[in-house]
Short mmCIF file of C-alpha atoms in Angstrom, two decimals:
data_model
loop_
_atom_site.label_atom_id
_atom_site.label_comp_id
_atom_site.label_asym_id
_atom_site.label_seq_id
_atom_site.Cartn_x
_atom_site.Cartn_y
_atom_site.Cartn_z
CA UNK A 1 14.30 -19.65 4.80
CA UNK A 2 15.60 -19.34 7.90
CA UNK A 3 13.11 -19.36 10.81
CA UNK A 4 12.08 -16.31 12.37
CA UNK A 5 13.15 -15.90 15.98
CA UNK A 6 10.33 -14.71 18.42
CA UNK A 7 9.97 -14.42 22.09
CA UNK A 8 7.78 -17.11 24.22
CA UNK A 9 7.71 -14.75 27.29
CA UNK A 10 7.61 -11.14 27.58
CA UNK A 11 7.58 -10.68 31.49
CA UNK A 12 10.41 -8.41 33.14
CA UNK A 13 10.85 -6.56 29.91
CA UNK A 14 10.47 -3.04 29.66
CA UNK A 15 9.51 -1.31 26.23
CA UNK A 16 9.65 1.71 24.52
CA UNK A 17 7.14 1.17 21.75
CA UNK A 18 4.90 -1.63 20.96
CA UNK A 19 3.83 -2.31 17.41
CA UNK A 20 0.93 -4.24 16.21
CA UNK A 21 1.48 -6.32 13.03
CA UNK A 22 4.71 -7.16 11.46
CA UNK A 23 3.80 -6.81 7.84
CA UNK A 24 5.51 -4.26 5.77
CA UNK A 25 5.05 -1.40 8.01
CA UNK A 26 5.24 -3.17 11.19
CA UNK A 27 8.75 -4.92 10.35
CA UNK A 28 10.18 -1.84 8.70
CA UNK A 29 9.05 0.44 11.74
CA UNK A 30 10.20 -1.97 14.49
CA UNK A 31 13.59 -2.21 12.56
CA UNK A 32 14.28 1.39 12.21
CA UNK A 33 13.32 2.08 15.86
CA UNK A 34 15.06 -0.87 17.51
CA UNK A 35 18.40 0.34 15.29
CA UNK A 36 17.89 3.78 16.88
CA UNK A 37 18.12 2.37 20.51
CA UNK A 38 14.36 2.16 21.04
CA UNK A 39 13.44 -1.27 22.78
CA UNK A 40 10.58 -2.82 20.64
CA UNK A 41 7.96 -5.29 20.87
CA UNK A 42 6.36 -6.29 17.91
CA UNK A 43 3.30 -8.65 18.42
CA UNK A 44 2.17 -10.70 14.89
CA UNK A 45 -0.88 -12.63 14.64
CA UNK A 46 0.99 -15.63 12.34
CA UNK A 47 4.71 -15.05 11.84
CA UNK A 48 4.47 -17.84 9.24
CA UNK A 49 4.87 -17.02 5.15
CA UNK A 50 1.51 -15.14 4.24
CA UNK A 51 0.07 -16.31 0.86
CA UNK A 52 -1.37 -12.94 -0.64
CA UNK A 53 -2.02 -11.47 -4.01
CA UNK A 54 -1.21 -7.93 -3.49
CA UNK A 55 2.02 -6.10 -1.88
CA UNK A 56 4.07 -7.72 -4.61
CA UNK A 57 5.37 -4.44 -6.77
CA UNK A 58 7.33 -2.03 -5.20
CA UNK A 59 7.55 1.46 -7.13
CA UNK A 60 10.88 3.38 -7.05
CA UNK A 61 10.06 5.47 -4.45
CA UNK A 62 9.27 2.46 -2.14
CA UNK A 63 12.77 1.03 -2.90
CA UNK A 64 14.29 4.40 -1.94
CA UNK A 65 12.53 4.64 1.21
CA UNK A 66 13.54 1.02 2.26
CA UNK A 67 17.06 1.78 1.25
CA UNK A 68 16.81 4.81 3.87
CA UNK A 69 15.59 2.36 6.54
CA UNK A 70 18.86 0.22 5.71
CA UNK A 71 16.34 -2.67 4.60
CA UNK A 72 17.48 -2.78 0.98
CA UNK A 73 18.87 -6.27 1.10
CA UNK A 74 15.40 -7.88 2.19
CA UNK A 75 15.01 -7.84 -1.86
CA UNK A 76 17.67 -10.13 -2.06
CA UNK A 77 17.22 -13.81 -2.62
CA UNK A 78 13.39 -13.90 -3.10
CA UNK A 79 13.89 -14.27 -6.75
CA UNK A 80 12.63 -10.90 -7.29
CA UNK A 81 12.22 -9.17 -10.80
CA UNK A 82 13.34 -5.33 -11.90
CA UNK A 83 10.59 -3.44 -13.10
CA UNK A 84 11.49 -0.49 -15.28
CA UNK A 85 8.19 0.81 -15.94
CA UNK A 86 4.89 0.13 -17.23
CA UNK A 87 2.80 -0.95 -20.62
CA UNK A 88 -0.41 -0.07 -21.26
CA UNK A 89 -2.52 -1.88 -23.63
CA UNK A 90 -5.80 -1.34 -25.41
CA UNK A 91 -7.24 -3.53 -28.46
CA UNK A 92 -3.65 -4.68 -28.93
CA UNK A 93 -2.22 -1.42 -29.18
CA UNK A 94 0.73 -0.87 -26.39
CA UNK A 95 2.09 2.22 -25.20
CA UNK A 96 5.50 1.58 -23.14
CA UNK A 97 6.31 3.91 -20.16
CA UNK A 98 9.59 3.99 -18.39
CA UNK A 99 10.51 5.29 -15.10
CA UNK A 100 12.67 8.59 -14.88
CA UNK A 101 16.77 8.14 -15.20
CA UNK A 102 18.93 8.90 -12.11
CA UNK A 103 21.88 11.31 -12.37
CA UNK A 104 24.24 8.82 -13.92
CA UNK A 105 21.67 8.03 -17.17
CA UNK A 106 20.37 4.78 -15.63
CA UNK A 107 16.49 4.26 -15.47
CA UNK A 108 15.57 3.96 -11.82
CA UNK A 109 13.94 0.47 -10.83
CA UNK A 110 11.29 -0.95 -9.07
CA UNK A 111 10.91 -4.63 -8.05
CA UNK A 112 8.23 -6.99 -7.98
CA UNK A 113 8.33 -10.36 -5.95
CA UNK A 114 6.54 -13.19 -4.03
CA UNK A 115 4.88 -11.13 -0.94
CA UNK A 116 5.03 -13.61 1.48
CA UNK A 117 8.96 -14.16 0.62
CA UNK A 118 9.37 -10.56 0.74
CA UNK A 119 7.55 -10.12 4.27
CA UNK A 120 9.79 -13.01 5.55
CA UNK A 121 12.85 -11.20 4.70
CA UNK A 122 11.59 -7.89 6.34
CA UNK A 123 10.71 -9.85 9.62
CA UNK A 124 14.01 -11.68 9.77
CA UNK A 125 15.78 -8.36 9.23
CA UNK A 126 13.53 -6.91 12.26
CA UNK A 127 14.11 -9.83 14.65
CA UNK A 128 17.77 -9.93 13.79
CA UNK A 129 17.94 -6.24 15.76
CA UNK A 130 18.91 -6.76 19.37
CA UNK A 131 16.47 -4.36 20.47
CA UNK A 132 13.45 -5.87 18.64
CA UNK A 133 11.43 -8.86 20.13
CA UNK A 134 8.91 -10.53 18.07
CA UNK A 135 5.80 -12.10 19.46
CA UNK A 136 3.44 -14.27 18.05
CA UNK A 137 0.07 -13.42 19.27
CA UNK A 138 -3.47 -11.74 18.46
CA UNK A 139 -3.96 -8.36 19.89
CA UNK A 140 -7.56 -8.36 21.33
CA UNK A 141 -7.64 -4.71 22.75
CA UNK A 142 -5.86 -1.55 23.55
CA UNK A 143 -5.27 -0.67 27.28
CA UNK A 144 -6.79 2.94 27.97
CA UNK A 145 -6.76 4.79 31.31
CA UNK A 146 -8.09 8.53 31.42
CA UNK A 147 -8.10 8.57 27.32
CA UNK A 148 -4.73 7.52 27.03
CA UNK A 149 -3.29 4.35 25.19
CA UNK A 150 -1.21 2.56 27.47
CA UNK A 151 -0.81 -0.78 26.03
CA UNK A 152 -2.28 -3.78 24.66
CA UNK A 153 -3.92 -6.99 25.63
CA UNK A 154 -2.75 -10.28 23.36
CA UNK A 155 -3.41 -13.74 23.38
CA UNK A 156 -0.43 -15.51 23.06
CA UNK A 157 0.06 -18.21 20.12
CA UNK A 158 0.63 -21.68 21.45
CA UNK A 159 3.80 -22.05 19.39
CA UNK A 160 6.82 -22.63 20.95
CA UNK A 161 10.46 -21.63 19.79
CA UNK A 162 13.74 -22.60 21.25
CA UNK A 163 15.73 -20.72 19.32
CA UNK A 164 15.31 -17.63 20.79
CA UNK A 165 18.20 -14.64 20.93
CA UNK A 166 20.06 -15.67 23.96
CA UNK A 167 21.52 -12.22 24.04
CA UNK A 168 17.94 -10.61 24.03
CA UNK A 169 17.07 -12.68 27.20
CA UNK A 170 20.32 -12.22 28.95
CA UNK A 171 20.03 -8.46 28.57
CA UNK A 172 16.77 -8.39 30.12
CA UNK A 173 17.82 -10.14 33.26
CA UNK A 174 18.49 -6.92 35.45
CA UNK A 175 15.33 -5.25 34.07
CA UNK A 176 12.74 -4.38 36.45
CA UNK A 177 9.45 -4.53 34.81
CA UNK A 178 7.01 -1.25 34.52
CA UNK A 179 4.78 -3.43 32.31
CA UNK A 180 1.98 -5.11 34.22
CA UNK A 181 1.94 -8.30 32.44
CA UNK A 182 -0.85 -10.46 33.55
CA UNK A 183 -0.83 -13.89 32.56
CA UNK A 184 -4.54 -15.29 32.61
CA UNK A 185 -7.12 -17.67 30.87
CA UNK A 186 -7.15 -21.32 30.26
CA UNK A 187 -4.83 -23.72 28.98
CA UNK A 188 -6.20 -22.94 25.53
CA UNK A 189 -5.90 -19.07 25.61
CA UNK A 190 -2.77 -17.18 27.43
CA UNK A 191 -3.76 -13.59 27.82
CA UNK A 192 -1.00 -11.17 28.14
CA UNK A 193 -1.03 -7.55 28.88
CA UNK A 194 2.02 -5.36 28.01
CA UNK A 195 2.50 -1.74 28.37
CA UNK A 196 4.81 1.11 26.79
CA UNK A 197 4.85 4.83 26.50
CA UNK A 198 3.86 4.28 22.66
CA UNK A 199 1.44 2.07 20.69
CA UNK A 200 1.92 1.82 16.89
CA UNK A 201 -1.09 0.31 14.95
CA UNK A 202 -0.37 -1.23 11.63
CA UNK A 203 -2.10 -4.48 11.38
CA UNK A 204 -3.14 -4.03 7.91
CA UNK A 205 -6.18 -3.80 6.14
CA UNK A 206 -8.39 -5.86 8.00
CA UNK A 207 -7.43 -4.16 11.14
CA UNK A 208 -8.83 -5.32 14.27
CA UNK A 209 -8.13 -1.98 16.17
CA UNK A 210 -9.37 0.75 13.69
CA UNK A 211 -12.92 0.92 14.82
CA UNK A 212 -11.47 1.33 18.31
CA UNK A 213 -9.60 4.47 17.33
CA UNK A 214 -11.29 5.98 14.36
CA UNK A 215 -14.75 4.54 14.29
CA UNK A 216 -15.69 7.03 11.98
CA UNK A 217 -13.07 6.36 9.28
CA UNK A 218 -13.80 2.83 7.80
CA UNK A 219 -12.56 1.39 4.35
CA UNK A 220 -15.02 1.86 1.38
CA UNK A 221 -14.91 -0.99 -0.93
CA UNK A 222 -14.40 -0.15 -4.34
CA UNK A 223 -13.66 -3.51 -6.28
CA UNK A 224 -11.94 -6.99 -5.79
CA UNK A 225 -8.79 -8.25 -7.41
CA UNK A 226 -8.97 -11.99 -8.45
CA UNK A 227 -5.52 -13.45 -8.84
CA UNK A 228 -3.97 -16.31 -10.56
CA UNK A 229 -0.50 -17.13 -11.57
CA UNK A 230 0.44 -17.99 -15.25
CA UNK A 231 3.55 -19.35 -16.28
CA UNK A 232 5.67 -20.25 -19.72
CA UNK A 233 4.94 -16.93 -21.39
CA UNK A 234 6.38 -13.61 -21.88
CA UNK A 235 4.97 -10.34 -21.34
CA UNK A 236 5.49 -7.85 -24.43
CA UNK A 237 7.50 -5.55 -22.46
CA UNK A 238 10.43 -6.99 -20.18
CA UNK A 239 10.70 -6.07 -17.00
CA UNK A 240 7.57 -3.80 -16.97
CA UNK A 241 4.40 -4.10 -15.52
CA UNK A 242 1.39 -4.19 -17.97
CA UNK A 243 -2.06 -2.72 -17.64
CA UNK A 244 -4.67 -4.26 -20.29
CA UNK A 245 -7.60 -1.54 -20.78
CA UNK A 246 -10.40 -4.26 -21.11
CA UNK A 247 -13.84 -4.13 -20.23
CA UNK A 248 -15.57 -3.36 -17.60
CA UNK A 249 -12.14 -3.14 -15.63
CA UNK A 250 -8.27 -2.92 -16.29
CA UNK A 251 -6.22 -6.23 -15.76
CA UNK A 252 -2.88 -5.98 -14.38
CA UNK A 253 0.00 -8.21 -14.91
CA UNK A 254 3.55 -8.13 -13.70
CA UNK A 255 6.38 -10.68 -13.02
CA UNK A 256 6.86 -12.29 -9.49
CA UNK A 257 9.54 -15.16 -10.23
CA UNK A 258 11.57 -16.39 -12.82
CA UNK A 259 8.82 -18.32 -14.65
CA UNK A 260 5.48 -16.77 -12.83
CA UNK A 261 3.54 -13.79 -13.88
CA UNK A 262 0.88 -12.49 -11.71
CA UNK A 263 -2.72 -11.81 -12.98
CA UNK A 264 -5.00 -9.60 -11.04
CA UNK A 265 -8.46 -8.90 -12.75
CA UNK A 266 -10.53 -6.31 -11.36
CA UNK A 267 -14.10 -7.35 -10.80
CA UNK A 268 -15.87 -3.92 -10.07
CA UNK A 269 -19.08 -5.30 -9.12
CA UNK A 270 -20.20 -7.72 -6.09
CA UNK A 271 -17.78 -10.58 -6.56
CA UNK A 272 -20.01 -14.10 -7.43
CA UNK A 273 -19.01 -17.43 -6.33
CA UNK A 274 -16.22 -19.04 -7.77
CA UNK A 275 -18.24 -21.10 -10.16
CA UNK A 276 -19.78 -18.09 -11.59
CA UNK A 277 -16.63 -16.15 -11.50
CA UNK A 278 -14.59 -18.94 -13.24
CA UNK A 279 -17.39 -18.75 -16.19
CA UNK A 280 -17.04 -14.96 -16.29
CA UNK A 281 -13.47 -15.21 -16.72
CA UNK A 282 -13.62 -17.74 -19.44
CA UNK A 283 -16.16 -15.92 -21.35
CA UNK A 284 -15.70 -12.33 -20.68
CA UNK A 285 -12.23 -11.71 -19.70
CA UNK A 286 -10.21 -14.15 -21.42
CA UNK A 287 -11.11 -13.03 -25.27
CA UNK A 288 -10.13 -9.74 -24.41
CA UNK A 289 -6.52 -10.86 -23.57
CA UNK A 290 -3.77 -11.08 -26.17
CA UNK A 291 -3.53 -14.46 -27.93
CA UNK A 292 -0.03 -14.83 -26.47
CA UNK A 293 -1.40 -14.78 -22.88
CA UNK A 294 -4.81 -16.17 -23.40
CA UNK A 295 -4.25 -20.08 -23.35
CA UNK A 296 -1.97 -19.64 -20.36
CA UNK A 297 -4.69 -17.62 -18.83
CA UNK A 298 -7.10 -20.13 -19.31
CA UNK A 299 -4.77 -23.21 -18.36
CA UNK A 300 -4.56 -21.40 -14.72
CA UNK A 301 -8.02 -20.58 -14.55
CA UNK A 302 -9.06 -24.14 -15.00
CA UNK A 303 -6.17 -25.82 -12.60
CA UNK A 304 -5.54 -23.49 -9.66
CA UNK A 305 -7.80 -22.07 -7.20
CA UNK A 306 -8.98 -18.45 -7.54
CA UNK A 307 -7.61 -15.92 -5.02
CA UNK A 308 -9.57 -12.70 -3.92
CA UNK A 309 -8.66 -9.44 -2.36
CA UNK A 310 -10.82 -6.71 -1.80
CA UNK A 311 -9.72 -3.26 -2.86
CA UNK A 312 -10.66 -0.60 -0.72
CA UNK A 313 -10.13 3.43 -0.37
CA UNK A 314 -9.36 4.93 2.95
CA UNK A 315 -8.12 8.60 3.49
CA UNK A 316 -6.01 9.14 6.44
CA UNK A 317 -7.39 10.42 9.42
CA UNK A 318 -5.33 11.22 12.66
CA UNK A 319 -5.89 9.21 15.76
CA UNK A 320 -7.27 11.24 18.43
CA UNK A 321 -5.78 9.62 21.56
CA UNK A 322 -2.35 10.15 23.06
CA UNK A 323 -0.18 7.08 23.40
CA UNK A 324 -1.10 5.65 20.06
CA UNK A 325 -0.26 6.10 16.41
CA UNK A 326 -1.53 4.34 13.08
CA UNK A 327 0.40 3.63 10.02
CA UNK A 328 -0.01 1.33 6.93
CA UNK A 329 -3.16 -0.08 5.51
CA UNK A 330 -4.78 0.01 8.80
CA UNK A 331 -4.89 3.60 8.35
CA UNK A 332 -4.21 4.71 4.94
CA UNK A 333 -5.26 2.64 1.83
CA UNK A 334 -5.74 3.83 -2.06
CA UNK A 335 -6.83 1.13 -4.93
CA UNK A 336 -3.84 -1.35 -5.79
CA UNK A 337 -3.91 -0.57 -9.48
CA UNK A 338 -1.02 1.75 -9.21
CA UNK A 339 0.99 -0.55 -6.80
CA UNK A 340 1.88 2.50 -4.35
CA UNK A 341 0.77 0.97 -1.28
CA UNK A 342 3.91 -0.06 0.18
CA UNK A 343 5.56 3.24 -1.21
CA UNK A 344 3.31 5.12 0.98
CA UNK A 345 3.68 3.04 4.03
CA UNK A 346 7.56 2.69 3.92
CA UNK A 347 7.81 6.61 3.42
CA UNK A 348 5.59 7.01 6.33
CA UNK A 349 8.05 4.45 8.14
CA UNK A 350 11.04 6.85 7.23
CA UNK A 351 9.30 10.10 8.18
CA UNK A 352 7.96 8.99 11.55
CA UNK A 353 10.96 7.39 12.80
CA UNK A 354 13.03 10.32 11.98
CA UNK A 355 10.43 12.56 14.22
CA UNK A 356 10.58 10.13 16.97
CA UNK A 357 14.20 9.28 17.17
CA UNK A 358 15.60 12.71 16.24
CA UNK A 359 12.97 14.78 18.90
CA UNK A 360 14.95 16.96 20.91
CA UNK A 361 13.71 16.92 23.88
CA UNK A 362 12.05 13.08 23.56
CA UNK A 363 8.57 13.24 22.94
CA UNK A 364 5.98 12.58 26.02
CA UNK A 365 3.59 10.35 24.04
CA UNK A 366 1.14 10.33 26.76
CA UNK A 367 0.93 14.03 26.88
CA UNK A 368 -2.19 15.06 24.22
CA UNK A 369 -0.49 18.32 23.16
CA UNK A 370 3.01 16.68 22.53
CA UNK A 371 1.34 14.39 20.45
CA UNK A 372 -0.89 16.60 18.48
CA UNK A 373 2.45 18.48 17.65
CA UNK A 374 3.95 15.06 16.48
CA UNK A 375 1.08 14.22 14.22
CA UNK A 376 0.97 17.74 12.87
CA UNK A 377 4.59 17.33 11.82
CA UNK A 378 3.96 13.85 10.49
CA UNK A 379 0.80 14.86 8.28
CA UNK A 380 2.69 17.78 7.15
CA UNK A 381 5.45 16.07 6.01
CA UNK A 382 3.80 12.73 4.63
CA UNK A 383 1.23 14.64 2.73
CA UNK A 384 3.21 15.64 -0.55
CA UNK A 385 4.03 12.01 -1.20
CA UNK A 386 1.14 10.42 0.26
CA UNK A 387 -1.77 12.71 -1.33
CA UNK A 388 0.03 12.74 -4.71
CA UNK A 389 -0.07 8.76 -4.83
CA UNK A 390 -3.56 8.10 -3.21
CA UNK A 391 -5.18 10.53 -5.49
CA UNK A 392 -3.36 9.13 -8.58
CA UNK A 393 -4.51 5.73 -7.62
CA UNK A 394 -8.13 6.69 -7.36
CA UNK A 395 -8.06 8.69 -10.57
CA UNK A 396 -6.34 6.09 -12.65
CA UNK A 397 -8.66 3.45 -11.71
CA UNK A 398 -11.76 5.55 -12.57
CA UNK A 399 -10.30 6.75 -15.88
CA UNK A 400 -8.86 3.19 -16.86
CA UNK A 401 -12.66 1.87 -16.24
CA UNK A 402 -14.66 1.27 -19.29
CA UNK A 403 -17.52 3.61 -17.85
CA UNK A 404 -15.38 6.33 -18.64
CA UNK A 405 -14.65 5.43 -22.31
CA UNK A 406 -14.20 8.92 -23.55
CA UNK A 407 -11.32 9.54 -20.54
CA UNK A 408 -9.60 6.31 -21.05
CA UNK A 409 -9.14 7.01 -24.70
CA UNK A 410 -7.94 10.53 -23.94
CA UNK A 411 -5.46 9.21 -21.48
CA UNK A 412 -3.91 6.36 -23.66
CA UNK A 413 -3.60 8.83 -26.36
CA UNK A 414 -2.05 11.16 -23.93
CA UNK A 415 0.27 9.18 -22.52
CA UNK A 416 1.53 8.17 -26.33
CA UNK A 417 2.46 11.52 -27.41
CA UNK A 418 5.76 10.61 -25.35
CA UNK A 419 8.15 13.44 -23.83
CA UNK A 420 6.67 14.92 -20.65
CA UNK A 421 3.47 14.08 -21.67
CA UNK A 422 4.57 10.76 -20.50
CA UNK A 423 7.73 11.28 -18.46
CA UNK A 424 5.49 13.41 -15.93
CA UNK A 425 2.77 11.17 -15.22
CA UNK A 426 5.48 8.02 -14.81
CA UNK A 427 7.38 10.01 -12.37
CA UNK A 428 4.42 10.77 -10.11
CA UNK A 429 3.46 7.15 -10.59
CA UNK A 430 7.14 6.02 -9.48
CA UNK A 431 6.94 7.89 -6.09
CA UNK A 432 10.08 9.87 -6.96
CA UNK A 433 8.03 13.24 -7.58
CA UNK A 434 5.75 13.94 -4.92
CA UNK A 435 3.80 17.05 -6.15
CA UNK A 436 -0.43 16.85 -6.06
CA UNK A 437 -0.29 20.14 -8.31
CA UNK A 438 1.79 18.37 -10.94
CA UNK A 439 -0.77 15.64 -11.06
CA UNK A 440 -3.50 18.02 -11.21
CA UNK A 441 -1.92 19.60 -14.03
CA UNK A 442 -1.45 16.37 -15.83
CA UNK A 443 -5.17 14.81 -14.73
CA UNK A 444 -6.80 18.07 -16.70
CA UNK A 445 -4.43 18.13 -19.51
CA UNK A 446 -5.79 14.76 -20.27
CA UNK A 447 -9.36 15.90 -19.89
CA UNK A 448 -8.50 18.83 -22.54
CA UNK A 449 -6.52 16.48 -24.65
CA UNK A 450 -10.12 14.73 -24.90
CA UNK A 451 -11.95 17.72 -25.43
CA UNK A 452 -9.65 18.82 -28.58
CA UNK A 453 -9.78 15.42 -29.63
CA UNK A 454 -13.44 15.29 -29.61
CA UNK A 455 -14.45 19.11 -30.87
CA UNK A 456 -12.31 18.92 -34.17
CA UNK A 457 -12.21 19.30 -37.09
CA UNK A 458 -15.81 20.70 -36.80
CA UNK A 459 -17.43 21.59 -33.22
CA UNK A 460 -21.08 20.74 -33.53
CA UNK A 461 -23.87 21.02 -30.45
CA UNK A 462 -23.30 17.28 -29.93
CA UNK A 463 -19.32 17.38 -29.74
CA UNK A 464 -19.48 20.61 -27.92
CA UNK A 465 -22.04 18.51 -25.41
CA UNK A 466 -19.61 15.75 -25.34
CA UNK A 467 -16.67 17.91 -24.58
CA UNK A 468 -18.31 19.48 -21.57
CA UNK A 469 -19.39 16.20 -20.25
CA UNK A 470 -15.54 15.12 -20.32
CA UNK A 471 -14.74 17.81 -18.33
CA UNK A 472 -17.50 17.17 -15.58
CA UNK A 473 -16.32 13.51 -15.66
CA UNK A 474 -12.73 14.51 -15.10
CA UNK A 475 -13.87 16.84 -12.38
CA UNK A 476 -16.09 14.46 -10.59
CA UNK A 477 -13.28 12.01 -10.26
CA UNK A 478 -10.72 14.12 -9.24
CA UNK A 479 -12.29 16.71 -6.88
CA UNK A 480 -13.70 14.16 -4.31
CA UNK A 481 -10.07 12.66 -4.28
CA UNK A 482 -8.25 15.98 -3.61
CA UNK A 483 -11.16 16.75 -0.84
CA UNK A 484 -10.58 13.42 0.84
CA UNK A 485 -6.96 14.33 1.06
CA UNK A 486 -7.25 17.94 1.91
CA UNK A 487 -4.95 19.13 -0.77
CA UNK A 488 -5.50 21.68 -4.01
CA UNK A 489 -8.68 23.45 -2.48
CA UNK A 490 -8.12 26.13 -5.12
CA UNK A 491 -8.65 23.60 -8.01
CA UNK A 492 -11.70 21.86 -6.06
CA UNK A 493 -13.43 25.55 -5.91
CA UNK A 494 -12.60 26.44 -9.73
CA UNK A 495 -14.21 23.25 -10.69
CA UNK A 496 -17.28 23.96 -8.51
CA UNK A 497 -17.57 27.55 -9.58
CA UNK A 498 -17.64 26.22 -13.14
CA UNK A 499 -20.31 23.92 -12.28
CA UNK A 500 -18.04 21.13 -13.31
CA UNK A 501 -18.87 19.33 -10.34
CA UNK A 502 -20.61 19.47 -7.12
#
C-alpha cells in the first residue's frame, strides 16, 4: 500500500483544528474538515498499519456515513467482503436475518475487512487533502489557559519521511505563525507545542487524554474478545455475520478476506493466562461449535497466537471545557457484538463537521457559551442513532449470554417468527432506523413472547413466577442502559412503578 505522507515540521503553520488520533474517527473527521477548507493538523502515535481484532465489520449505517463524508472508496482494494445480514445459531439451528431493501428492491449491505487495511486507506485519503497535515507523534498533554484548551503538546516520532507534499510546504511559506511551537528536549525526545482554536480528541478506547477532560467518565470493562483467524472453510450463510449462542457467552464470526474468517470468542470473566485460555477454548468452546468449523478452529488455536481486546462500555459525557471536543471510542463505547462502533463514530463525524463548517457566523470555540450551544446541538442530533445502537449493543450482549437463558430462547424464537419481528430489529442493528422507542418496543415484545411461551398451556404458580422473573430480567437489562443514554424516561418510570427493576 502507498506510504502515508506526514509532516516532519509544523513550524510556521497556522491551523484551524488539531485532531488527536488518526483512526476511523480521526481520519474521517480530518478529511471532512480539510475538504471544507479548514486547515487541520492530525497527530497520530503510529502511522504504520495497525493489527487489531475489532473495527472489522461496518454496518450499512456506517457505509452510508462514509459515503456522506466522501470516503466510500476507502472500502475498495482491501479485499473487503459484502455483508447482507446476520445468522444466529443455537444448538445447530440457525436463523437468517437480512438487512432491509433499498428503494430499488436490492438488499442494503455492510462490509467486513481487515481493520488495518481500512485504516490505512482512510489515512491515505485524509493525507491526500491539501489542507490536512499528518504528524506522527504522541500527544502528552493539552495546553490549558484560563480554563480554555488552546492546543496540545506532543512528542515527535523519530521517523523521517522525504515524500512530503511539496504543495503543502509551499503553501505555508507566507503564513505567519500564531502557534507557540517550542521544540525542546534531548536528541531522544523532541517535544512540540502546537495551538489551534479547536482540539478534537479521538485517540481511541485507550485514550491518554480522557482522564484530563472527563475524569468521572471512565470505561467499564464488560468482557474480553479473544480473536483467531480460521481458513479453508465456509460459514453457513454466505455474506453474513454469524453469532453462535454458546455457553457462557456468544461467539462472533465473519469473513475479513477471500479465505479468512475472523472468530471472536467472548470471555465474560477475568481473562486467564494464554496457556489456561487455550485449554479453555479447546475443552469448553470448541465442542459447542458446528462440526464444519470445529477442526479449523482447533487448528488455528494450536498454530497461531491469541489476540485479546477488552470490551468496554462508556456512555457519552460532554466535555466541559471550551476549545476541545471528543468523538469516537475515546468518548463513547458500547459492546462490539453488534459491530456498531464505526457506524456511531462516522455518523458523529458527519454531524459535527456539518455543524462546524455550516455555522453562520463561525463558531468561537474559545467562548464557553458558543461551545455549550455547539455541544447541545451535537448531542441532540446524534442521540437517536447513538443511543439506539448503544442500548441495542448492551441489551443484545446481555440477552445472548447464558445467564439469561429464558430471554435468550425468547429472543431467538421472536426473531425466527420472520416478518416485522425480524425485519424491525435488523433495521435497528443496521444503523438505518435510529429510533430508541422502536428498540424498546421490540425488546419488551421479546420479553412478552417469552412470557407467553412459558405460561401456556397451563398457568401454574411456578410458571407465573418464572414469567415475572423474565420481565424483571428484561427490565434490569434495558433500564440502566436507557438511563445512561438519557432516553425514554417514561419507560424507565413504568418499570420502576411496576417493581420490575430498581
